[in-house]
Amino acid sequence: DSGVTQTPKHLITATGQRVTLRCSPRSGDLSVYWYQQSLDQGLQFLIQYYNGEERAKGNILERFSAQQFPDLHSELNLSSLELGDSALYFCASSAQSGGPQHFGDGTRLSIL
Amino acid sequence: EDKVVQSPLSLVVHEGDTVTLNCSYEVTNFRSLLWYKQEKKAPTFLFMLTSSGIEKKSGRLSSILDKKELSSILNITATQTGDSAIYLCAVEPGNQFYFGTGTSLTVIP
């Protein structure tokens, strides 16, 4: 058990909809990272927050947004969903910015 | 364009064999290289290598960073069926995190 909690585990929705994925980092960790893992593209970095502030940004679509709250949990919002957004979304956390990350079990998003 | 390439894509060995997994990278402002093991779900951290720590070892696993060749290897000796997994290499150039597509290792009893 990594100590990182992601909810929900599975999410099935339709194109055009909006969903919110939730992540609670490991106790004491200040950084939260979001990744998208699909079969053809591997693990893609989306965005990082450190102690409530956006720290780094990867290939995150404009339809996606994230935030980290004062209690350090984070949410990833995906809107105007398309079939290609179907993937496994991982959250990870680390004590500081960068370095070894501890991953949650992911949220599997299926778009029908 | 920054990128991380792992080879081979997949590998099938017998228990007791030794394997070497490769990771090469092209990034600006290299900061660290990390190895992860991914079994059914979440990747788990194995090693972090930096300019000041180019060799790490833990039990049957070891890793070396070659700063000149911009690459790293992960060695697993006396493989066991529990080593079957996808091994991911990640490079951190400071404000990004790039993962390779991984090497799928299958260890046959």
Coordinates of C-alpha atoms in Angstrom, one line a residue:
Chain A
D1 CA 0.0 0.0 0.0
S2 CA 1.6 3.3 -1.2
G3 CA -0.5 5.5 1.0
V4 CA -1.9 7.4 -2.0
T5 CA -5.7 7.0 -2.3
Q6 CA -7.5 7.6 -5.6
T7 CA -11.3 7.6 -6.1
P8 CA -13.2 6.3 -7.8
K9 CA -11.4 3.2 -9.0
H10 CA -13.6 3.0 -12.1
L11 CA -15.6 5.5 -14.0
I12 CA -17.8 4.9 -17.1
T13 CA -19.3 7.9 -18.8
A14 CA -20.3 9.2 -22.2
T15 CA -18.7 11.6 -24.7
G16 CA -19.2 15.2 -23.9
Q17 CA -19.5 14.7 -20.1
R18 CA -17.4 16.0 -17.3
V19 CA -15.8 14.0 -14.5
T20 CA -13.7 14.7 -11.4
L21 CA -11.0 12.4 -10.2
R22 CA -9.8 12.7 -6.6
C23 CA -6.5 12.0 -5.0
S24 CA -5.3 12.0 -1.4
P25 CA -1.5 12.0 -1.1
R26 CA 0.6 10.0 1.3
S27 CA 0.6 11.5 4.7
G28 CA 3.3 14.3 4.9
D29 CA 3.8 14.6 1.1
L30 CA 3.4 18.1 -0.3
S31 CA 3.6 17.3 -4.0
V32 CA 0.9 15.7 -6.1
Y33 CA 1.3 14.6 -9.7
W34 CA -1.2 13.5 -12.3
Y35 CA -0.5 11.0 -15.1
Q36 CA -2.4 9.5 -17.9
Q37 CA -1.6 6.0 -19.0
S38 CA -2.9 4.6 -22.2
L39 CA -1.8 1.4 -24.1
D40 CA -0.3 3.2 -27.0
Q41 CA 1.4 6.1 -25.2
G42 CA 2.6 4.8 -21.9
L43 CA 2.7 7.1 -18.8
Q44 CA 2.2 10.7 -19.7
F45 CA 2.8 13.5 -17.2
L46 CA 0.0 15.9 -17.0
I47 CA 0.6 18.3 -14.1
Q48 CA 2.2 18.7 -10.7
Y49 CA 1.2 20.7 -7.6
Y50 CA 3.4 21.5 -4.7
N51 CA 1.8 22.7 -1.5
G52 CA -1.2 24.1 -3.3
E53 CA 0.6 25.8 -6.1
E54 CA 1.0 24.6 -9.7
R55 CA 4.7 23.6 -10.1
A56 CA 5.0 21.9 -13.5
K57 CA 2.9 21.3 -16.5
G58 CA 3.1 18.6 -19.1
N59 CA 0.9 17.7 -22.0
I60 CA -2.3 18.5 -20.3
L61 CA -5.2 19.4 -22.6
E62 CA -7.1 22.6 -22.1
R63 CA -10.2 20.5 -21.4
F64 CA -8.4 19.2 -18.3
S65 CA -7.7 21.1 -15.2
A66 CA -6.5 20.3 -11.7
Q67 CA -6.1 21.9 -8.3
Q68 CA -4.6 21.1 -4.9
F69 CA -6.6 22.1 -1.9
P70 CA -5.3 23.4 1.5
D71 CA -5.6 19.9 3.0
L72 CA -3.3 18.8 0.1
H73 CA -5.8 16.5 -1.6
S74 CA -6.1 17.1 -5.3
E75 CA -8.7 16.9 -8.0
L76 CA -8.4 16.4 -11.8
N77 CA -11.3 17.7 -13.8
L78 CA -11.8 16.3 -17.3
S79 CA -14.5 18.0 -19.4
S80 CA -16.0 17.6 -22.9
L81 CA -14.8 14.0 -22.8
E82 CA -13.8 12.3 -26.0
L83 CA -13.3 8.6 -26.7
G84 CA -9.6 9.1 -26.7
D85 CA -9.7 10.2 -23.1
S86 CA -10.3 6.6 -22.1
A87 CA -7.2 5.7 -20.0
L88 CA -5.9 4.9 -16.6
Y89 CA -5.3 8.1 -14.6
F90 CA -2.7 7.9 -11.9
C91 CA -2.0 10.2 -9.1
A92 CA 1.4 10.2 -7.3
S93 CA 2.8 12.1 -4.4
S94 CA 6.3 12.9 -3.0
A95 CA 7.6 14.6 0.0
Q96 CA 9.2 17.5 -1.9
S97 CA 9.1 18.6 -5.5
G98 CA 10.6 15.9 -7.7
G99 CA 12.4 12.7 -6.7
P100 CA 10.8 9.3 -5.9
Q101 CA 7.0 9.3 -6.3
H102 CA 4.5 7.0 -4.7
F103 CA 1.6 6.1 -7.0
G104 CA -2.0 5.4 -6.2
D105 CA -3.8 2.5 -7.9
G106 CA -5.3 4.7 -10.5
T107 CA -8.8 5.6 -11.8
R108 CA -9.8 3.7 -14.9
L109 CA -11.9 6.0 -17.1
S110 CA -14.0 4.5 -19.9
I111 CA -15.8 6.8 -22.3
L112 CA -18.6 5.2 -24.2
Chain B
E1 CA 12.3 17.1 -28.2
D2 CA 12.9 15.4 -24.8
K3 CA 12.4 11.7 -24.8
V4 CA 13.1 8.4 -23.0
V5 CA 13.5 5.2 -24.8
Q6 CA 13.6 1.7 -23.2
S7 CA 14.7 -1.5 -24.7
P8 CA 13.9 -4.2 -25.2
L9 CA 10.1 -3.8 -25.3
S10 CA 9.7 -7.3 -23.9
L11 CA 11.7 -10.1 -22.5
V12 CA 11.0 -13.7 -21.6
V13 CA 13.5 -15.5 -19.4
H14 CA 13.7 -18.6 -17.2
E15 CA 14.0 -18.4 -13.4
G16 CA 17.6 -18.0 -12.4
D17 CA 18.6 -16.0 -15.5
T18 CA 20.2 -12.6 -15.3
V19 CA 18.6 -9.7 -17.3
T20 CA 19.7 -6.3 -18.3
L21 CA 17.2 -3.6 -19.1
N22 CA 18.2 -0.4 -21.0
C23 CA 17.0 3.2 -20.8
S24 CA 18.4 6.0 -22.9
Y25 CA 17.3 9.6 -22.7
E26 CA 17.6 13.0 -24.4
V27 CA 16.5 15.8 -22.1
T28 CA 17.7 19.3 -21.4
N29 CA 18.8 20.0 -17.8
F30 CA 19.0 16.5 -16.6
R31 CA 18.3 16.2 -12.9
S32 CA 17.6 12.5 -12.1
L33 CA 16.7 9.2 -13.6
L34 CA 14.3 6.8 -11.8
W35 CA 13.3 3.2 -12.2
Y36 CA 9.9 1.9 -11.3
K37 CA 8.3 -1.6 -11.3
Q38 CA 4.7 -1.9 -12.4
E39 CA 2.9 -5.1 -11.7
K40 CA -0.9 -5.1 -11.9
K41 CA -1.6 -1.5 -10.9
A42 CA 0.6 1.2 -9.5
P43 CA 4.2 1.7 -10.3
T44 CA 6.5 1.2 -7.3
F45 CA 9.8 3.1 -6.9
L46 CA 13.0 1.1 -7.2
F47 CA 16.0 3.5 -7.7
M48 CA 16.9 7.1 -8.2
L49 CA 20.2 8.0 -9.9
T50 CA 21.6 11.5 -10.1
S51 CA 24.9 13.1 -11.1
S52 CA 26.1 12.5 -7.6
G53 CA 24.8 9.0 -7.3
I54 CA 25.3 7.0 -10.4
E55 CA 25.1 3.4 -9.0
K56 CA 22.5 1.8 -6.8
K57 CA 22.0 -1.7 -5.5
S58 CA 19.3 -3.5 -3.6
G59 CA 19.4 -7.2 -3.2
R60 CA 19.3 -8.8 -6.7
L61 CA 18.6 -5.5 -8.4
S62 CA 21.2 -2.9 -9.4
S63 CA 21.3 0.1 -11.6
I64 CA 24.0 2.3 -13.2
L65 CA 23.8 5.7 -14.8
D66 CA 26.1 6.5 -17.7
K67 CA 26.1 10.3 -17.9
K68 CA 28.4 10.3 -21.0
E69 CA 26.2 7.9 -22.9
L70 CA 22.9 9.4 -21.5
S71 CA 21.7 6.0 -20.5
S72 CA 21.0 3.7 -17.6
I73 CA 20.8 -0.1 -17.1
L74 CA 18.8 -2.1 -14.6
N75 CA 20.2 -5.5 -13.8
I76 CA 18.3 -8.3 -12.2
T77 CA 20.3 -11.4 -11.2
A78 CA 18.9 -14.8 -10.3
T79 CA 15.4 -13.8 -11.6
Q80 CA 12.3 -15.1 -9.9
T81 CA 8.7 -15.3 -11.1
G82 CA 7.9 -12.4 -8.8
D83 CA 10.1 -10.2 -10.9
S84 CA 7.6 -10.5 -13.8
A85 CA 6.4 -6.9 -14.3
I86 CA 6.8 -3.9 -16.5
Y87 CA 9.9 -1.9 -15.6
L88 CA 9.6 1.8 -16.3
C89 CA 12.4 4.3 -16.6
A90 CA 11.6 8.0 -15.9
V91 CA 13.8 11.1 -16.4
E92 CA 13.3 14.3 -14.5
P93 CA 14.8 17.4 -16.2
G94 CA 13.6 19.7 -13.5
N95 CA 10.1 20.8 -14.4
Q96 CA 8.8 17.8 -16.4
F97 CA 8.7 14.0 -15.9
Y98 CA 9.2 11.8 -18.9
F99 CA 8.5 8.1 -18.7
G100 CA 9.6 5.4 -21.2
T101 CA 7.1 3.0 -22.5
G102 CA 8.6 0.3 -20.3
T103 CA 10.1 -3.2 -20.7
S104 CA 7.8 -6.1 -20.0
L105 CA 9.7 -8.9 -18.2
T106 CA 8.2 -12.4 -18.0
V107 CA 10.1 -14.9 -15.8
I108 CA 9.1 -18.5 -16.5
P109 CA 9.4 -21.1 -13.8

